[in-house]
XYZ file of C-alpha atoms in Angstrom:
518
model
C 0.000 0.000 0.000
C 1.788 2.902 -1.135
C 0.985 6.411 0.319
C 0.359 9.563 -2.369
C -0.617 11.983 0.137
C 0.993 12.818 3.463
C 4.845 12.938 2.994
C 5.117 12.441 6.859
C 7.789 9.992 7.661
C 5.500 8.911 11.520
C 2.239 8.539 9.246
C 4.442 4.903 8.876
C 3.894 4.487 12.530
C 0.549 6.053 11.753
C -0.228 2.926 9.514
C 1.132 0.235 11.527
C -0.826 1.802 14.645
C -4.202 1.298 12.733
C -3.332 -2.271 11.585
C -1.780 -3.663 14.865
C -2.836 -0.929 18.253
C -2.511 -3.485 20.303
C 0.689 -5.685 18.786
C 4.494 -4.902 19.877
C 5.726 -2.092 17.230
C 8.986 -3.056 19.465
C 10.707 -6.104 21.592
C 13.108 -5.154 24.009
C 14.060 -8.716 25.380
C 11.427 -9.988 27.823
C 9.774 -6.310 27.125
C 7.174 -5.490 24.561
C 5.551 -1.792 23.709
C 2.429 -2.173 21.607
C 2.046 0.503 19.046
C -1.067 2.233 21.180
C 1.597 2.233 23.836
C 4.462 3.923 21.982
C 1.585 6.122 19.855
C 0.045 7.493 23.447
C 3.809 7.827 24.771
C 5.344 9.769 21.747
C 2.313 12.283 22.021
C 2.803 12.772 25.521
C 7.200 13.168 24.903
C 6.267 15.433 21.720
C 4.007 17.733 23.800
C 6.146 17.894 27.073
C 9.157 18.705 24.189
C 7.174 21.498 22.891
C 6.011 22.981 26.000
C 9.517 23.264 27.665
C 11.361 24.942 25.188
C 11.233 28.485 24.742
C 10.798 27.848 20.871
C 9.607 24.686 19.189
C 12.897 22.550 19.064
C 13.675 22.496 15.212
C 15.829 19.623 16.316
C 15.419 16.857 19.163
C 18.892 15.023 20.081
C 18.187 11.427 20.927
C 20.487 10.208 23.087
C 20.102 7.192 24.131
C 20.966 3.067 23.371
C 18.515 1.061 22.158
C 15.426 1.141 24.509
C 12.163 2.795 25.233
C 13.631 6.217 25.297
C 15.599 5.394 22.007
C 12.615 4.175 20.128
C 9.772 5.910 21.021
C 11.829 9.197 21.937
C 12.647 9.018 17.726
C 8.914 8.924 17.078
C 8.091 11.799 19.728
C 10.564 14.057 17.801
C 8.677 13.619 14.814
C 5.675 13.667 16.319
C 6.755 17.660 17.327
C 7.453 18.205 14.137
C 11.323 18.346 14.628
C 14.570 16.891 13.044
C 15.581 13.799 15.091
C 19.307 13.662 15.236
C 20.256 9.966 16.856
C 23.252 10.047 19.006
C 25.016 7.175 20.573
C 25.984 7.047 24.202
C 29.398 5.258 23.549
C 30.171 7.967 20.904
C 32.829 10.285 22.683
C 32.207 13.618 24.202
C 33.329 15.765 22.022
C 31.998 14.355 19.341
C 28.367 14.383 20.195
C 28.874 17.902 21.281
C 29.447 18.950 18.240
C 27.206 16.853 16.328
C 24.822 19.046 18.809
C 26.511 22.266 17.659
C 26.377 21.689 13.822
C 22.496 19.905 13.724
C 21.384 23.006 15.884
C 19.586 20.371 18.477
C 17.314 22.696 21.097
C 16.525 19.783 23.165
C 17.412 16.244 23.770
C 15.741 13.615 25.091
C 18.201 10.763 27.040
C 17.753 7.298 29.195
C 19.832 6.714 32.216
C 22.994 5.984 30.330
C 23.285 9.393 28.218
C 21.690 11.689 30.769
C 25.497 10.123 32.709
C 27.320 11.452 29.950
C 25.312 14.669 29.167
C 27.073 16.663 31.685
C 30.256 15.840 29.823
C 29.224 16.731 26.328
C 27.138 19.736 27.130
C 30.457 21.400 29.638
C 29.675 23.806 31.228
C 28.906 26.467 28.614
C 26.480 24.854 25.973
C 22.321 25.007 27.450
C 20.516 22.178 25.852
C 16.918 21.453 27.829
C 17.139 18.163 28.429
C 14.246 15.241 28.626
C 14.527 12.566 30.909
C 11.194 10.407 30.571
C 11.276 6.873 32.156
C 14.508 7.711 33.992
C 15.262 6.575 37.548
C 17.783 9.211 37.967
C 17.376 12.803 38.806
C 18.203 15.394 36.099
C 21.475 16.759 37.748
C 21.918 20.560 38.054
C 22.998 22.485 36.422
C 20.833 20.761 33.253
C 17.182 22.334 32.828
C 14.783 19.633 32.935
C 11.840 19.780 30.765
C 8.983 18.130 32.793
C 6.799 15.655 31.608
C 3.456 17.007 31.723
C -0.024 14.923 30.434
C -1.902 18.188 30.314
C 0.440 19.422 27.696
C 0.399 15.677 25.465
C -0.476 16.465 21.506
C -3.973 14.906 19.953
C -2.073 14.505 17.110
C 1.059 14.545 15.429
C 2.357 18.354 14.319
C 2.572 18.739 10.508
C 5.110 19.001 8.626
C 6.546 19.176 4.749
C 8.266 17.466 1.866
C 10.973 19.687 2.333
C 11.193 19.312 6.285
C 14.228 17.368 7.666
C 12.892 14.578 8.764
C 16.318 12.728 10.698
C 19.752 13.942 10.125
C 22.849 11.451 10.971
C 26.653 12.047 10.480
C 29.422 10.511 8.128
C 32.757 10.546 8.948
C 34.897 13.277 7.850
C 38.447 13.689 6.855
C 39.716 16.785 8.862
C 38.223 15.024 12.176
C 34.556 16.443 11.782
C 31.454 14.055 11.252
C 29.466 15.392 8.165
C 26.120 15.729 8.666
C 23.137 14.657 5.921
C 19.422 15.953 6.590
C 17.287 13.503 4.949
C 13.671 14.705 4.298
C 10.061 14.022 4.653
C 9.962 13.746 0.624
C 13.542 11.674 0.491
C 11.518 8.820 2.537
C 8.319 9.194 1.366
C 9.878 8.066 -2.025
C 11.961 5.426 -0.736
C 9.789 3.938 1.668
C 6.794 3.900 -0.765
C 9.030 1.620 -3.203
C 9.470 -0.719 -0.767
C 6.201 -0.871 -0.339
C 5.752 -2.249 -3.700
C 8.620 -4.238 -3.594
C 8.276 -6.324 -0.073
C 5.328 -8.102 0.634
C 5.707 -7.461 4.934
C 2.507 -8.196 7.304
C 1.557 -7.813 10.767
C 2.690 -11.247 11.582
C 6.140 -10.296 10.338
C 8.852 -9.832 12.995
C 12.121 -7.949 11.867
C 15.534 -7.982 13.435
C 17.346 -4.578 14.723
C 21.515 -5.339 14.154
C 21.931 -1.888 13.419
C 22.725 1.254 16.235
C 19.849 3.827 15.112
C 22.364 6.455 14.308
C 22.755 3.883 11.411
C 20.952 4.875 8.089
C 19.933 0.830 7.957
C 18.592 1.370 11.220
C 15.564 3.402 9.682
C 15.220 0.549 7.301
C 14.240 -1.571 9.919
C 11.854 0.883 11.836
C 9.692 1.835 9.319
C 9.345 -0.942 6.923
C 8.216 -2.658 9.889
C 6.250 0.058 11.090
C 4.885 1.225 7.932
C 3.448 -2.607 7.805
C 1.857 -2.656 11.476
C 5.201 -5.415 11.948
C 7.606 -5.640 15.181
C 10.585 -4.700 15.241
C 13.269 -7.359 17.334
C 16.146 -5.564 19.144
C 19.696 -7.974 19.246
C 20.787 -8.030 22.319
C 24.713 -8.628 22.278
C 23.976 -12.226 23.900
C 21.547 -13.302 21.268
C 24.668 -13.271 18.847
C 26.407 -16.437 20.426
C 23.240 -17.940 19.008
C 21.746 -16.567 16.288
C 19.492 -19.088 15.361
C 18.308 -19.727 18.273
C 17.306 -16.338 18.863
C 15.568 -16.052 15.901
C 13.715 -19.433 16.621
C 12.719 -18.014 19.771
C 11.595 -14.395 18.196
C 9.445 -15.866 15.515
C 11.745 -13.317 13.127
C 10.979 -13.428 9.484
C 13.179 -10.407 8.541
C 16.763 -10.448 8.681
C 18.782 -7.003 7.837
C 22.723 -6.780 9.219
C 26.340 -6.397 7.719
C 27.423 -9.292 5.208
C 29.991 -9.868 8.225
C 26.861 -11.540 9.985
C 27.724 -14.474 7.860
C 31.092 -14.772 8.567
C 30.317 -15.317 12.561
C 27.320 -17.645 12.218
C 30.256 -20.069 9.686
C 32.477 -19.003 12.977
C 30.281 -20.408 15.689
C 29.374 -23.028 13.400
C 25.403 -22.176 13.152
C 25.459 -21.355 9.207
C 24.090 -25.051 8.943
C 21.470 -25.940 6.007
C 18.135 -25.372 7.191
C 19.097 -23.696 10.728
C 17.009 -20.441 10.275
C 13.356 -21.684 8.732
C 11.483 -19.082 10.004
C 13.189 -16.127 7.347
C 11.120 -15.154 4.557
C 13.388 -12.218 3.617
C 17.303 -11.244 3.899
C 19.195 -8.045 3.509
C 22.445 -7.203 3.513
C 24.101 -3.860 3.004
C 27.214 -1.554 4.008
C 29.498 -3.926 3.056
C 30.688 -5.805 -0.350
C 28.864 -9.232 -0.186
C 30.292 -12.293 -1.691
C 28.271 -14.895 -3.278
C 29.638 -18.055 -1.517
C 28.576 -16.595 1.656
C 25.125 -15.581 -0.011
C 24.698 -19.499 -0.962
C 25.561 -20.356 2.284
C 23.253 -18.196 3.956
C 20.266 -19.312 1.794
C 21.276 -23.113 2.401
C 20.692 -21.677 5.841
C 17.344 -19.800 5.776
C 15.612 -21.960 2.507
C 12.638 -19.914 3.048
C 14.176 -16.817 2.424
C 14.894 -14.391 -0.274
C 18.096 -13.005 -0.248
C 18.667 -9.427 -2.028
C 22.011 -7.040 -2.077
C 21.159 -3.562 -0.769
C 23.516 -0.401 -2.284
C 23.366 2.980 -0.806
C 25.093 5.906 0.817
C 23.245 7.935 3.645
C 23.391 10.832 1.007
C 20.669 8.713 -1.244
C 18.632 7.736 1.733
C 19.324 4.198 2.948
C 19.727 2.476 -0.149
C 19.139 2.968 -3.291
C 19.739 -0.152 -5.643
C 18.743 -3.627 -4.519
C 19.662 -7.240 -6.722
C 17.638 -10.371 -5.303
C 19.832 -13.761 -5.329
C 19.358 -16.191 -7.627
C 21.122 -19.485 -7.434
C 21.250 -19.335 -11.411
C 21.431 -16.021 -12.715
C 23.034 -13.998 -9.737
C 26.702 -15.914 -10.407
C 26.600 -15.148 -14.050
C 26.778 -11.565 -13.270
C 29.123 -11.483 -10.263
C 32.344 -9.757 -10.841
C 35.465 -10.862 -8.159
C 33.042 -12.946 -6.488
C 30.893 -10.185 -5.571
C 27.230 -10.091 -5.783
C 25.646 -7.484 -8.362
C 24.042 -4.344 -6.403
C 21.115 -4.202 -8.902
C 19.094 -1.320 -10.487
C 18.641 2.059 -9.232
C 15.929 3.056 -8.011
C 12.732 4.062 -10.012
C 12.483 7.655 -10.099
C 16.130 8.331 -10.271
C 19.070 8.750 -12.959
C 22.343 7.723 -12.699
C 25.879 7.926 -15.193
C 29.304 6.624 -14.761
C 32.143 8.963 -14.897
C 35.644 8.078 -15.999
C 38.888 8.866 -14.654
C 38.503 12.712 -14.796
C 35.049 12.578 -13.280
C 33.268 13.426 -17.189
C 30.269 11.550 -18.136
C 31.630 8.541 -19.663
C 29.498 5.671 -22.126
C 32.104 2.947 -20.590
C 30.827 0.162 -18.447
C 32.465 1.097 -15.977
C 33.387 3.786 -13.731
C 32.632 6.100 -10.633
C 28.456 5.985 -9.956
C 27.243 9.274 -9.978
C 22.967 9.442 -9.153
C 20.307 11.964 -8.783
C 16.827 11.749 -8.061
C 14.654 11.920 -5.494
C 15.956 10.126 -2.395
C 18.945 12.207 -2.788
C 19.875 14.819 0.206
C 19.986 18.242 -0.994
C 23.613 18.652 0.439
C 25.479 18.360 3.596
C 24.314 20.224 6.651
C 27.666 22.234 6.197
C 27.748 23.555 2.339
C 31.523 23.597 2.588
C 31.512 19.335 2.390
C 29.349 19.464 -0.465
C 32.732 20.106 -2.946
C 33.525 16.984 -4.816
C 30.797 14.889 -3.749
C 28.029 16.855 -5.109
C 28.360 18.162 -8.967
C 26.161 19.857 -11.677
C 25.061 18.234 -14.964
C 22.564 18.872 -17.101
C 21.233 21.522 -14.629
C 20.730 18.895 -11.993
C 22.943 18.393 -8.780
C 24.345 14.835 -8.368
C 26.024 13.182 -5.895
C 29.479 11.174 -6.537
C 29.549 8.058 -4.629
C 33.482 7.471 -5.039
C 32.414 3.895 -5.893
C 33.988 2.276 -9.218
C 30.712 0.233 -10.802
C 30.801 -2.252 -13.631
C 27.663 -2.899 -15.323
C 26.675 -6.036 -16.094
C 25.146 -7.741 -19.509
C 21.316 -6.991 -18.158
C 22.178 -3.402 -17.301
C 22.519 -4.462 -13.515
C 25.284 -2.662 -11.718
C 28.224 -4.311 -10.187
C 30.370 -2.956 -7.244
C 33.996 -3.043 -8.311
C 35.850 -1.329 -5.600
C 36.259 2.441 -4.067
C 38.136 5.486 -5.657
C 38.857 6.955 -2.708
C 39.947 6.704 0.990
C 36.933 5.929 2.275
C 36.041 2.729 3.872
C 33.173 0.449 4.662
C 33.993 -1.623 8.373
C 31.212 -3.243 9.837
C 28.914 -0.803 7.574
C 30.242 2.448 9.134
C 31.709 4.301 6.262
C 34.871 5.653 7.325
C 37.117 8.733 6.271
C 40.739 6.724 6.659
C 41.826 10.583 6.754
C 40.187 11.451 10.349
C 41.749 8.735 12.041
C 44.865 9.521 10.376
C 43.985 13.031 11.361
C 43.454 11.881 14.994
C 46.258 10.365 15.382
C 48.853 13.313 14.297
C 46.964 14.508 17.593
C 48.413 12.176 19.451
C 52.150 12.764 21.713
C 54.601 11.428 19.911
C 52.749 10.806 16.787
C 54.533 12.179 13.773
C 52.655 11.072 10.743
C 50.102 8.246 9.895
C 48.980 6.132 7.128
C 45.894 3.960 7.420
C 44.891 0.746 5.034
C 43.102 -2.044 5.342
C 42.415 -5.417 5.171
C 40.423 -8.126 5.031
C 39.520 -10.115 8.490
C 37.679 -12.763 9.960
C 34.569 -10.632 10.415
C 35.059 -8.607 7.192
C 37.189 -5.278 6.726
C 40.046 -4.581 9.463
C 41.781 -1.646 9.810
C 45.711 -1.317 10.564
C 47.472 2.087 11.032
C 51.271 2.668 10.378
C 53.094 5.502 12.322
C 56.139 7.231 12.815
C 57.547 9.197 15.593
C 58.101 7.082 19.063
C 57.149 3.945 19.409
C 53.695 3.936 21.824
C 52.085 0.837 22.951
C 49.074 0.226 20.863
C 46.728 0.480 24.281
C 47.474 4.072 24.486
C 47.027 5.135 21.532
C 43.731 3.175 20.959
C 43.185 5.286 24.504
C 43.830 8.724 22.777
C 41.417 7.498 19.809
C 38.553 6.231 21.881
C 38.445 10.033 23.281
C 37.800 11.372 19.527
C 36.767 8.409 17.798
C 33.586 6.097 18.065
C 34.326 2.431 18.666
C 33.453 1.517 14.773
C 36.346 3.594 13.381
C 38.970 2.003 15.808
C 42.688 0.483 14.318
C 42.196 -3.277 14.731
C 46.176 -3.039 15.067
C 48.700 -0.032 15.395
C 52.543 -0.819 13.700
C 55.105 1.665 14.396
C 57.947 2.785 11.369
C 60.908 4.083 10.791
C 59.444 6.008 7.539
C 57.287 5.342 5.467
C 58.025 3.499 1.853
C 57.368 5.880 -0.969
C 56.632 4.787 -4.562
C 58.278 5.889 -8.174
C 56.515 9.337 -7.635
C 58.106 9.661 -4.188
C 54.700 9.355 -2.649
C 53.629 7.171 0.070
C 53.132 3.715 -1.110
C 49.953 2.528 0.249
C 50.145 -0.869 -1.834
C 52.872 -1.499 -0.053
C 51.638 -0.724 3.628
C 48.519 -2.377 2.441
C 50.107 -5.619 1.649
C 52.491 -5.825 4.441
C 49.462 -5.264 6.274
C 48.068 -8.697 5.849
C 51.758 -9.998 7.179
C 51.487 -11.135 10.902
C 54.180 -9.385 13.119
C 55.738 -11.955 15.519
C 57.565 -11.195 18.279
């Protein structure tokens, strides 16, 4: 059922409230909130939100893990009207505060676990009103509590427009800023209503969460299941020793994670034919995904189909999808990668060569506009290189070399620049290269990667004085979120420099993959 009308990204909620009131929209372990729960909740958070602030907030921060204040506090900032801006509690200090300074957040709602750390980000100089619902602890002075009032709880949600920010998340950026991306009410109303026609999910269907909800996949998840009156499943880290079992025990039908997924169910041994029955659909995005591990996991789950998902946050989630097939899909693999698929109705894309011009080649760097694309970055000063004018249209460069295949079908190939897929965060290798010249001691860094157990690693080479890897993973962790991390740290004399007397990251890259022995 595809919506014409309302661009509203909560009139998803909207629909799932009216199919299922009285079904979980979420599971939180032994925990359930039905969607008249979370519907009554949200109106009350929106409303409280609106009366404490001087000003309607034109942003809500939501900082919080994944819980009742995480889920329902996203829908309540909607509900008001209001950007929600996601924020993760593990993310450092710093860093949040100025994801708070750039998205122009007026008020954030936290659980127990980021109303700890607010005092840290907000110092002692930036006045955010903060909203605590559901919280055991006290709102510490000198924060300004917004109180959480029923008289003040909305009838309804507050309306908003296509062009209205609906969620805005952050990318990594090379000089040691996060980037941030406003999608809009009109980017998802697109995307969301081709999914609609392409998925056939129900009530009865029950989707996995593997994703943090600062995580463009994340929003996937939400409201595909909550545009289809669904549930949404959150992973708790100990359902991941056993996967299957956890699944068996959810009733989940919808799987959505990281191709690495499949390399720790092989792992752990629980990628065994016929071990997940109860999946009637797969996705897997953020990461190249090989077909061997795509036959393997639909050996696993034979009820299943299995697509490739392709997109940057800039083009709203994803925006090409390829569905497996045992027979076809292998005839248009390239490197024993699956194909990434089409692009998505409504939208144009081109290939540019070498000197980023328009090429007719079948391959090259994926450029794509349409309507699921952002209409730049929240600061207009990162929109040089990525975003470009043709044919009196603006474009966004994805940096990602595509082949395409026979049937028109596109094929990942590889990156063109220095940034990085690991674990689905994409990653500037230049901010933690950045990071680390921050560091004592610290001269100059290079960072490659390579290829892991659980999918992409990365290794960093410096020079200056030797420091044990623990500290400077220490210095990182107080700039850095956990995802963009060094999985090792090798200290060098100098660096090796190629024919052009540059640095020769083929070579750091391949002594990478050598194990250092004591």
């Amino acid at each position: 059922m595809k919506e014409t009308s309302n661009p509203a990204l909560y009139r998803r909620f909207l629909r799932g409230l009216a199919l299922s009131p009285d079904r979980p929209a979420v599971r939180l372990g032994t925990q359930a909130i039905t969607y008249e729960s979370a519907h009554r909740r949200a109106l009350l958070w929106a409303g409280s939100l609106l009366a404490g602030t001087p000003e309607p907030p034109t942003a809500v921060g939501v900082l919080a893990g994944k819980g009742v204040q995480s889920y329902v506090g996203i829908l309540a900032g909607l509900y008001a009207g209001a950007t929600v801006v996601p924020l993760h509690p593990a993310f450092p200090a710093p860093r949040t505060r100025r994801m708070l300074e750039m998205s122009g957040v007026s008020a954030v709602l936290v659980d127990d676990k980021g109303l700890a750390g607010l005092p840290d980000v907000l110092g002692d100089d930036l006045v955010v009103p903060v909203l605590a619902p559901e919280v055991g602890a006290v709102v510490p002075a000198p924060l300004k509590e917004i109180p959480l009032d029923p008289a003040h709880a909305l009838t309804a949600p507050r309306p908003v427009t296509a062009d209205d920010t609906a969620y805005m998340l952050f990318t990594s950026g090379s000089t040691g800023v996060p980037k941030g991306v406003p999608i809009s009410h009109g980017n998802t109303h697109h995307y969301f209503g081709l999914l609609d026609e392409r998925y056939d999910f129900t009530p009865d269907d029950v989707f996995s969460q593997t994703f943090d909800l600062n995580f463009d996949c994340g929003m996937f998840d939400l409201f595909c299941a909550w545009g289809a009156g669904a549930s949404v499943t959150y992973m708790p880290p100990q359902a991941y020793r056993d996967i299957p079992a956890f699944m068996a025990e959810q009733g989940m039908t919808v799987w959505f994670s990281t191709p690495s997924s499949i390399a720790l169910l092989r792992r752990m041994g629980a990628l065994t034919p016929g071990s997940m029955p109860s999946l009637r659909w797969s996705f897997f995005a953020g990461e190249a995904l090989r077909m061997d591990d795509v036959a393997d996991w639909h050996a696993a789950a034979p009820n299943s189909t299995v697509e490739n998902l392709y997109g940057p946050t800039e083009l709203t989630v994803t925006i090409t999808g390829h569905r497996w097939s045992p027979e076809e899909t292998p005839k248009l693999g390239i490197n024993g990668l699956m194909p990434i698929g089409r692009v998505h109705e409504g939208h144009d894309h081109l290939l540019l060569d070498a000197d980023g011009v328009p090429t007719d080649a079948d391959e090259g760097e994926l450029c794509i506009t349409g309507p699921q694309m952002t209409a730049g970055y929240l600061d207009p000063a990162d929109n040089k290189g990525r975003f470009v004018e043709h044919d009196g249209r603006s474009w966004y460069r994805t940096g990602d070399r595509i082949r395409r295949a026979e049937n028109g079908e596109l094929v990942y190939v590889g990156r063109l620049d220095a940034q990085v897929q690991v674990q689905g965060w994409r990653v500037e290798l230049a901010e933690i290269e950045y990071a680390l010249r921050g560091v004592d001691d610290v001269e100059d860094a290079v960072t490659v990667t390579r290829e892991g157990e659980g999918g992409t690693e990365l290794v960093v080479f410096y020079t200056g004085a030797p420091t044990s890897p623990a500290a400077l993973a220490r210095e990182l962790r107080r700039v850095l979120p956990p995802g963009m991390l060094p999985k090792e740290y090798r200290h060098v004399a100098e660096f090796p420099l190629n024919p052009n007397r540059k640095i020769d990251r083929g070579r750091l890259a391949s002594d990478a993959n050598v194990i250092e022995r004591a």
